[in-house]
Coordinates of C-alpha atoms in Angstrom, one line a residue:
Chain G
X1438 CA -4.1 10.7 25.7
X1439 CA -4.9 8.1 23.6
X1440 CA -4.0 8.5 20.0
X1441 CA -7.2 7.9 18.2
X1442 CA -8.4 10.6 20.0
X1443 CA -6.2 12.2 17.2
X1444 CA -7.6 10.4 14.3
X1445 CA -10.0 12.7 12.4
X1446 CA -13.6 11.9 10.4
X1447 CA -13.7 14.8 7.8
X1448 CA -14.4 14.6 4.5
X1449 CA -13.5 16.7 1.2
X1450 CA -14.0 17.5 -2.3
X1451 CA -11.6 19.4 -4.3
X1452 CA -12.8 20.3 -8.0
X1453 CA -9.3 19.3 -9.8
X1454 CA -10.4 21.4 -12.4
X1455 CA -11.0 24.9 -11.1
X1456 CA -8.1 24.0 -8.5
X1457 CA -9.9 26.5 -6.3
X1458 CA -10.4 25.5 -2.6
X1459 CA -11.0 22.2 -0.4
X1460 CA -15.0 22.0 0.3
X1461 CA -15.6 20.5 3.5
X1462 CA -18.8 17.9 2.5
X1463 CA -20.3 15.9 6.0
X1464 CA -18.3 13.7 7.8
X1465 CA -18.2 10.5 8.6
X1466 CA -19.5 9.1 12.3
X1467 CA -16.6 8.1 13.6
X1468 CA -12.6 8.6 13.3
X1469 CA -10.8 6.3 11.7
X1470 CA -7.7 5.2 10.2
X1471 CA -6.0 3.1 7.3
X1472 CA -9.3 2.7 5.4
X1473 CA -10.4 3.1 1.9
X1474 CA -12.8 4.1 -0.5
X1475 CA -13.4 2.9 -3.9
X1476 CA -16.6 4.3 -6.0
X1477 CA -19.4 2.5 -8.0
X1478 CA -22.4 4.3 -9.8
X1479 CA -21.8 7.3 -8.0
X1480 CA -21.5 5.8 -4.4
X1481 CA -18.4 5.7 -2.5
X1482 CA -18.1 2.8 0.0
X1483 CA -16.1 2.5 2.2
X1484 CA -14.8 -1.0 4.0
X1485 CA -14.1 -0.6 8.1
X1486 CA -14.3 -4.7 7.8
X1487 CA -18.1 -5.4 9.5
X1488 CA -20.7 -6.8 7.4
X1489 CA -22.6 -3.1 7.4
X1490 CA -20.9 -1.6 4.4
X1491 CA -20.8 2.5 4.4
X1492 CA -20.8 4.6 1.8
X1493 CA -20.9 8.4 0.5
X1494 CA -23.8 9.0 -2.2
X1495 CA -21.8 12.0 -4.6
X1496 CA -25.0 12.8 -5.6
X1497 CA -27.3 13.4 -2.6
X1498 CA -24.1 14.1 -0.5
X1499 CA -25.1 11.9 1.8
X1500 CA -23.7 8.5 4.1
X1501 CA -25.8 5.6 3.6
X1502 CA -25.0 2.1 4.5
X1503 CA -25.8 -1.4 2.8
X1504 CA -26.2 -5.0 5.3
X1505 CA -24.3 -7.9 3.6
X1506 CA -23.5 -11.2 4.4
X1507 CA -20.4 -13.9 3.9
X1508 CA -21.4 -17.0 1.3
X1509 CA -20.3 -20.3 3.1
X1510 CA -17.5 -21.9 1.4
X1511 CA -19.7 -25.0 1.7
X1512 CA -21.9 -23.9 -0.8
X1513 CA -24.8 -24.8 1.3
X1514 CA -27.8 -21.7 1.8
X1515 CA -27.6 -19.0 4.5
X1516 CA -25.0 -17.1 5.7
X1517 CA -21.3 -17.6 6.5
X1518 CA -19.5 -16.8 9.4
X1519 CA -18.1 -13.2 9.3
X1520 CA -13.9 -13.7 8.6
X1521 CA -12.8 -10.5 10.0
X1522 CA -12.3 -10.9 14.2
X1523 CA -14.4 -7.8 16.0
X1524 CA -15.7 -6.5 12.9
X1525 CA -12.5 -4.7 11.9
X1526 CA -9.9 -4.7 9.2
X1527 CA -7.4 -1.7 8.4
X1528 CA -4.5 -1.2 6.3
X1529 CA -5.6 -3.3 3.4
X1530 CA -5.8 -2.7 -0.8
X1531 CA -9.1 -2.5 -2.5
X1532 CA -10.6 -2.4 -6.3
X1533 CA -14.0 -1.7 -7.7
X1534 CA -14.3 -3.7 -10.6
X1535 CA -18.3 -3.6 -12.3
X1536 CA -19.8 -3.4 -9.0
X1537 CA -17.3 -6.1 -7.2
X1538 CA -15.5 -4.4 -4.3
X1539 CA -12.2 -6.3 -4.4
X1540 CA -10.4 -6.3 -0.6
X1541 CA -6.8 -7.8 0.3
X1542 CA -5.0 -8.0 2.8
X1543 CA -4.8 -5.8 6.1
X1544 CA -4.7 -6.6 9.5
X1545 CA -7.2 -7.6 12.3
X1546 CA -7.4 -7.6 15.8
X1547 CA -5.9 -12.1 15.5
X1548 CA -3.3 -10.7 12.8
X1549 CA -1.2 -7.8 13.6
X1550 CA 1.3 -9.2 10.9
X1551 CA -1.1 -9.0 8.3
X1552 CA -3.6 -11.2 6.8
X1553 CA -3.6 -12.5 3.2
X1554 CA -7.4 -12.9 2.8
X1555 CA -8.7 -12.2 -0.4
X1556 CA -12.8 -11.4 -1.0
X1557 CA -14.9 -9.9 -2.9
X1558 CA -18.2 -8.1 -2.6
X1559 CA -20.7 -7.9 -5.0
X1560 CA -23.2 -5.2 -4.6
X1561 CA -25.7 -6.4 -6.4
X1562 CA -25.9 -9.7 -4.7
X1563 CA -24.6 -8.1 -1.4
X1564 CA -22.9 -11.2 -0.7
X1565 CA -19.2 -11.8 -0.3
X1566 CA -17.4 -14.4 -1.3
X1567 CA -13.7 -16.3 -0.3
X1568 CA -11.5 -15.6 -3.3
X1569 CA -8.2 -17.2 -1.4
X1570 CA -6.0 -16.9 1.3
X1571 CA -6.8 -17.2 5.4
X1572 CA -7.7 -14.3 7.9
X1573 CA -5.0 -15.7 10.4
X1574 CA -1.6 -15.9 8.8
X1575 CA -0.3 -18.7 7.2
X1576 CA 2.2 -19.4 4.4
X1577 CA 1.0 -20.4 1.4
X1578 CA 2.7 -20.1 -1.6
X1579 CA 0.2 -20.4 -4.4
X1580 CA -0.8 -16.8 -3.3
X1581 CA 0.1 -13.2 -1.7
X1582 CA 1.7 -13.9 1.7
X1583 CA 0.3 -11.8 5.0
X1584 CA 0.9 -8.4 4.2
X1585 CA -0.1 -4.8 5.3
X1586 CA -0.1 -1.9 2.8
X1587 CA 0.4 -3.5 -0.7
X1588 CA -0.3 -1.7 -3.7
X1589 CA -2.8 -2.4 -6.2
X1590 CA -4.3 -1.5 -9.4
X1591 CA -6.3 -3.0 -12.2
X1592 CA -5.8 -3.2 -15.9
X1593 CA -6.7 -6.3 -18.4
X1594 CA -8.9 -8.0 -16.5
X1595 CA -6.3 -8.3 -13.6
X1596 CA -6.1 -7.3 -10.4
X1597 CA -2.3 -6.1 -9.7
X1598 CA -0.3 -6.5 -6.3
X1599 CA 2.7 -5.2 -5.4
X1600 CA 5.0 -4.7 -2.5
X1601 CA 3.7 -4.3 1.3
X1602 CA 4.9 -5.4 4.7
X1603 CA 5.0 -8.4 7.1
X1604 CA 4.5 -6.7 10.6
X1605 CA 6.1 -8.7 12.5
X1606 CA 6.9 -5.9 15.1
X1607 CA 3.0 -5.4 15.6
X1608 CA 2.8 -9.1 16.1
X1609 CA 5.7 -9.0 18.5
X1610 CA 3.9 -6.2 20.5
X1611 CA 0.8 -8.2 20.9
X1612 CA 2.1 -11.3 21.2
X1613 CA 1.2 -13.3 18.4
X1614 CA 2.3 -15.9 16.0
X1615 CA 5.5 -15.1 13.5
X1616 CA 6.7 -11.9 15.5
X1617 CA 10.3 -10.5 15.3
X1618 CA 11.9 -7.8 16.3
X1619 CA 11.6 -6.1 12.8
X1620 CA 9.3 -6.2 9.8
X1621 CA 9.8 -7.8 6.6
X1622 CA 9.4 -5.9 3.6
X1623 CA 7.8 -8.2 0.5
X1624 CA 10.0 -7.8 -2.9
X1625 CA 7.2 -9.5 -4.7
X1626 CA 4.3 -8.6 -7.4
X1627 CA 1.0 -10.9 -8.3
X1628 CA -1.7 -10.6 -10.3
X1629 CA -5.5 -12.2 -10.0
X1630 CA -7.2 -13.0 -13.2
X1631 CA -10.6 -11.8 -12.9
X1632 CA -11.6 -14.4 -15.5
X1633 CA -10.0 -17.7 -14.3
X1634 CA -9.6 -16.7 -10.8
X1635 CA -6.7 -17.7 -9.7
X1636 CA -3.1 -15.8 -8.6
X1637 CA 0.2 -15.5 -10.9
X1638 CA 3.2 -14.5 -9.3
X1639 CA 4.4 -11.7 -11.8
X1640 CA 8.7 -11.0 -12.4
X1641 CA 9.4 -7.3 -12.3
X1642 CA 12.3 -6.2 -14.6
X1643 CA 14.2 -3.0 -15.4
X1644 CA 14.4 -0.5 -13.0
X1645 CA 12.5 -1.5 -10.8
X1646 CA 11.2 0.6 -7.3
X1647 CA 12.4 0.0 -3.9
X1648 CA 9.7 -2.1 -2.4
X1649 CA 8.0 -0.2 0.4
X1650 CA 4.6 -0.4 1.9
X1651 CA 1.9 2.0 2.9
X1652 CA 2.2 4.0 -0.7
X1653 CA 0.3 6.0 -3.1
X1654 CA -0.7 4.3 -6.1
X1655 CA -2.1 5.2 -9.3
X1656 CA -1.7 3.4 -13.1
X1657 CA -2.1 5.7 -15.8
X1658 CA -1.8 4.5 -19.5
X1659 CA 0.1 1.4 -19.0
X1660 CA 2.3 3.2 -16.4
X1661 CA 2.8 2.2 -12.5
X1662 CA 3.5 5.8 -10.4
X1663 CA 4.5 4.6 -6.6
X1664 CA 5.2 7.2 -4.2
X1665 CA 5.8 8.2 -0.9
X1666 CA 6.9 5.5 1.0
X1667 CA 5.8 6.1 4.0
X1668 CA 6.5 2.9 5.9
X1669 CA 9.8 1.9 3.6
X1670 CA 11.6 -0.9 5.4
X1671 CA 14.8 -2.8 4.5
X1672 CA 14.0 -6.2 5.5
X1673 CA 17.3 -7.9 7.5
X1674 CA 16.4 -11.0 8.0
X1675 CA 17.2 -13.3 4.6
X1676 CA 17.0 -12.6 1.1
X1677 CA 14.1 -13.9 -0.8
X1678 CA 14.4 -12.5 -4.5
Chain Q
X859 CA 28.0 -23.6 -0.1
X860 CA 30.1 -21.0 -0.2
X861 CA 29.8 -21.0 -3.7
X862 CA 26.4 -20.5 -3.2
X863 CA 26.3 -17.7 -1.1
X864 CA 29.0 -16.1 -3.1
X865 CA 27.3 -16.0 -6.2
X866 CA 23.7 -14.5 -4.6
X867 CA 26.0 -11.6 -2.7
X868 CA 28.0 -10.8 -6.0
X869 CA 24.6 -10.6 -7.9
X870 CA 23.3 -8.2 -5.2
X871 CA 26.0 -6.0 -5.7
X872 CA 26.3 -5.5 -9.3
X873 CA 22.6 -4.5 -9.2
X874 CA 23.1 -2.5 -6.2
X875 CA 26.0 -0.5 -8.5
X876 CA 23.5 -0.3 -11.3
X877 CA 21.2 0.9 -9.6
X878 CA 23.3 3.2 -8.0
X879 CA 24.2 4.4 -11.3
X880 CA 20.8 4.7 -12.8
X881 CA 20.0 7.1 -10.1
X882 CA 17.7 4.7 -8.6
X883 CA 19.2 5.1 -4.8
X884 CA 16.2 3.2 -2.8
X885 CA 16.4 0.2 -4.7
X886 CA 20.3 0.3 -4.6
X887 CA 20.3 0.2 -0.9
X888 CA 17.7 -2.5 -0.8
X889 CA 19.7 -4.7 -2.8
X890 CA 23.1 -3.6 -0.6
X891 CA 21.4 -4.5 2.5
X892 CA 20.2 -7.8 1.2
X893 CA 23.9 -8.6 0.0
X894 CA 24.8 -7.8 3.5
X895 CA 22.1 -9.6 5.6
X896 CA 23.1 -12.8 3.2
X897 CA 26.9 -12.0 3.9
X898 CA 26.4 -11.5 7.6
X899 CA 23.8 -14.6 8.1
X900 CA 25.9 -17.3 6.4
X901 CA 26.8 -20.7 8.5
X902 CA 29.6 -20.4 10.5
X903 CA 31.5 -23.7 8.7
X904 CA 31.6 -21.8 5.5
X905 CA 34.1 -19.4 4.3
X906 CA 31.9 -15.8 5.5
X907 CA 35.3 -13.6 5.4
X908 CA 35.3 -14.4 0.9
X909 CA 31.7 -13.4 0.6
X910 CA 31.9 -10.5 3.3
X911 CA 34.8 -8.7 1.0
X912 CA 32.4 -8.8 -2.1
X913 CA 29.8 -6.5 0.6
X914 CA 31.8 -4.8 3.4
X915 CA 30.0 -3.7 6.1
X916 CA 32.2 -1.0 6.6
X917 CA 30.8 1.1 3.5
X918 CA 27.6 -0.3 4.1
X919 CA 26.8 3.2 6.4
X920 CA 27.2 4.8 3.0
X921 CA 24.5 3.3 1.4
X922 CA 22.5 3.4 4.4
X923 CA 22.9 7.3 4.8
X924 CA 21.5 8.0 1.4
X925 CA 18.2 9.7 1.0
X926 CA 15.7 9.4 -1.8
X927 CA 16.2 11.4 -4.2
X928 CA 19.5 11.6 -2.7
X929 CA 20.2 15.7 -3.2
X930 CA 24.4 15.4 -3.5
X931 CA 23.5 13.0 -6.5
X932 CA 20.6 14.5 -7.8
X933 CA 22.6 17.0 -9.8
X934 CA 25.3 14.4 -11.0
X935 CA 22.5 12.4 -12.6
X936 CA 22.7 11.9 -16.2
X937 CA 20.6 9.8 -18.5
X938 CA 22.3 6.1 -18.9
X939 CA 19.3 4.3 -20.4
X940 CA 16.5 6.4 -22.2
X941 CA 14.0 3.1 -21.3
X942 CA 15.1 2.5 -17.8
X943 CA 15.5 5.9 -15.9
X944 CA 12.7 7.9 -14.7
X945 CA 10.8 10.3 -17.5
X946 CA 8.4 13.3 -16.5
X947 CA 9.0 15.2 -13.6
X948 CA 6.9 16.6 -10.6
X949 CA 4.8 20.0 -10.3
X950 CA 3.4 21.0 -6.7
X951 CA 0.0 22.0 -7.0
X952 CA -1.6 24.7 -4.9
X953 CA -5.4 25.4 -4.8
X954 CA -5.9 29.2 -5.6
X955 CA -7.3 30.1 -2.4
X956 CA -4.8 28.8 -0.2
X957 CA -4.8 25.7 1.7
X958 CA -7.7 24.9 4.0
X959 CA -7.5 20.9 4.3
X960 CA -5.7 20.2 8.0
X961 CA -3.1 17.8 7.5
X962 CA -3.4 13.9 7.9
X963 CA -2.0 10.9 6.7
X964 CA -3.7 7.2 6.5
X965 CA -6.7 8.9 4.4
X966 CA -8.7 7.3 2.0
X967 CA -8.8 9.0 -1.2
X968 CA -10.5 8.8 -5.0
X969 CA -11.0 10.7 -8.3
X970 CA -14.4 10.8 -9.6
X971 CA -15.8 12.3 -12.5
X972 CA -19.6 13.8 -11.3
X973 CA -21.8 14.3 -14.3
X974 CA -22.6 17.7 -12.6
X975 CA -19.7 19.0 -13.6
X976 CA -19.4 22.5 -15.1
X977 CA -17.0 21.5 -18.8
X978 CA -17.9 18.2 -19.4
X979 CA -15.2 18.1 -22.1
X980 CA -12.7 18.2 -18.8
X981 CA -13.6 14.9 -17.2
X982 CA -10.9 15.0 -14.6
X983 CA -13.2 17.2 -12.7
X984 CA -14.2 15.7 -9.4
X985 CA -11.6 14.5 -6.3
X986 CA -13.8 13.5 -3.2
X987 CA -11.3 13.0 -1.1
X988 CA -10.1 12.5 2.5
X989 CA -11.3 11.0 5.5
X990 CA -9.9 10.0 8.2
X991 CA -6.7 10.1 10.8
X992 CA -4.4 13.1 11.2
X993 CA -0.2 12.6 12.0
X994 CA 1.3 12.1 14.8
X995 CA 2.5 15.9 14.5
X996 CA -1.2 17.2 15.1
X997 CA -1.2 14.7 17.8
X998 CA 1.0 16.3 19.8
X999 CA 0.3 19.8 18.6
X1000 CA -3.5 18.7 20.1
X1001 CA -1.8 17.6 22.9
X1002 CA 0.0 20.9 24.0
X1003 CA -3.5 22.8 23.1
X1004 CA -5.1 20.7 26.0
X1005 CA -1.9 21.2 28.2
X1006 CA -1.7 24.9 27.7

């Protein structure tokens, strides 16, 4: 049996404040797994990493779907080529920020270890564009390594990062560049600024949480809650903080 | 070098202790095992036996066993540093007519505030969650309903 025969396609709506019981609303056409969802005016889209872009409409209750297209990095008119090998892209960290879908991260069919590709989608425009990073992996430290799961939140006209994994097991199993026989687990925390574009590798002080990847994330009034984590790691292979 | 690697090791530590101390047990064992790995990994032409004494894998097992919260410590826990230990604490919620959401993991989730809401004074009103993959648990429990 193959195990996204497991992987379900529901979707639901609880009213947080009547608390009452989980509404099933209709579901999505196929399984999946490691996506997300991130809302503007009223539409919740959802990135599966192909140029068709799904979403939920909270009003009508319905799935619809937008077409978008890549910006070359030349500049030049027409489209770019697609980044994301067989359409796909999973485990990755997402913001809506004033109708820009934010996307980081993940892994692809070319990058079981994670990719540290950074875009962003306008929906207006419909057009994505190259913020920084590559969709294979490859060290670069003016930004967010290859990673899996990070966190992420926004506040002050930055986009937060935190945490995440280097999968190096996955890339082991499917033979691929930077494998090893465990994962590495990233100490490390970035910001984008929205305004001058470019990344800032943040210092985390005080009591700080055990990196992890694959958590729940939510900033409240100033405040970072992580939980759960899911996928924590200790990384054995050499310090790096 | 050995200077080096003793000074990174000894830093480890004390902030695996404090952390210890804070109650902050996940973050104490990640620094413990990076003192460790660092200990372990050092060049063979330098003096590993000095820096392993500062970490020694023989209590390293003890760190390693820990859970988080760790339960036997939980109680012991008293407040150290009003600014750097953890404030609030955590309330399970249960939806009044039971729950009827299967369980997954791997979902996508958000909070949005329709305008359709009933009290619009409450904003928090609206959580559209939940698509997508279910655990490895339901796996097998599907698994055993196909079997049987």
């Amino acid at each position: 049996m193959n195990i996204e025969a497991a992987y379900l396609r529901d979707l639901w709506r609880l009213d947080l404040d009547k608390l009452e019981a989980w509404e099933q609303l209709p579901s999505y056409h196929v399984p999946f797994c490691g996506l997300l969802m991130a809302v503007h005016a009223n539409k919740a889209y959802l990135f599966a990493g192909r140029p068709q872009v799904d979403f939920f409409d909270l009003k009508t209750r319905q799935w619809g779907s937008i077409k978008t297209e890549f910006k070359r990095d030349d500049g030049c008119a027409g489209a770019g080529a697609w980044p994301y090998p067989d359409n796909h892209l999973t485990d990755y960290t997402m913001q809506m920020v004033d109708g820009r879908m934010y996307v980081f991260g993940g892994s692809h069919a070319k990058a079981s270890l994670g990719t540290n590709l950074f875009v962003v989608l306008d929906l207006a425009t419909r057009k994505w564009t190259r913020l920084s990073g590559t969709v294979l992996p490859t060290p670069d430290y003016s930004c967010p390594n290859p990673r899996k799961w990070p966190a992420s939140w926004v506040s002050g006209g930055r986009i937060y990062i935190i945490y995440g994994v280097a999968d190096r097991q996955a890339a082991q199993m499917h033979n691929q560049p930077h494998a090893a026989s465990d994962a590495f687990g990233y100490s490390d925390f970035w910001s984008w600024g929205l305004t001058d574009k470019r990344w800032f590798r943040e210092i985390i002080s005080g009591n700080t949480p055990c990196p992890r990847a694959e958590m729940a994330c939510t900033y409240v009034c100033t405040s970072l809650f992580l939980h759960w984590p899911a996928f924590l790691r200790v990384p054995v292979q050499r310090t790096t903080s | 070098m050995t200077e080096y690697f003793l000074e990174c090791v000894t830093a480890y530590r004390i902030a695996s202790d404090i952390y210890l101390e804070l109650g902050n047990t996940g973050t104490s064992v990640q620094r413990r095992w990076f003192a460790n790995v660092a200990a372990n990994s050092m060049p063979s032409d330098l003096d590993k036996v000095l820096v392993q004494n500062v970490v020694p894998n023989r209590t390293l097992n003890d760190f390693l066993k820990l859970r988080h919260p760790e339960p036997t410590l939980t109680a012991k826990l008293t407040l150290k540093n009003e600014n750097l230990q953890i404030r609030g604490s955590w309330k399970k919620v249960r939806t009044k007519k039971g729950a009827n959401l299967p369980q997954r993991m791997g979902f996508a989730s958000f909070v949005w505030n329709g305008e359709d809401v009933p009290c619009p004074q409450t904003q928090q009103s609206f959580i559209v969650i939940l698509q997508a993959i279910c655990t490895l648990l339901v796996a097998s429990i599907k698994m055993l309903r196909i079997q049987g």
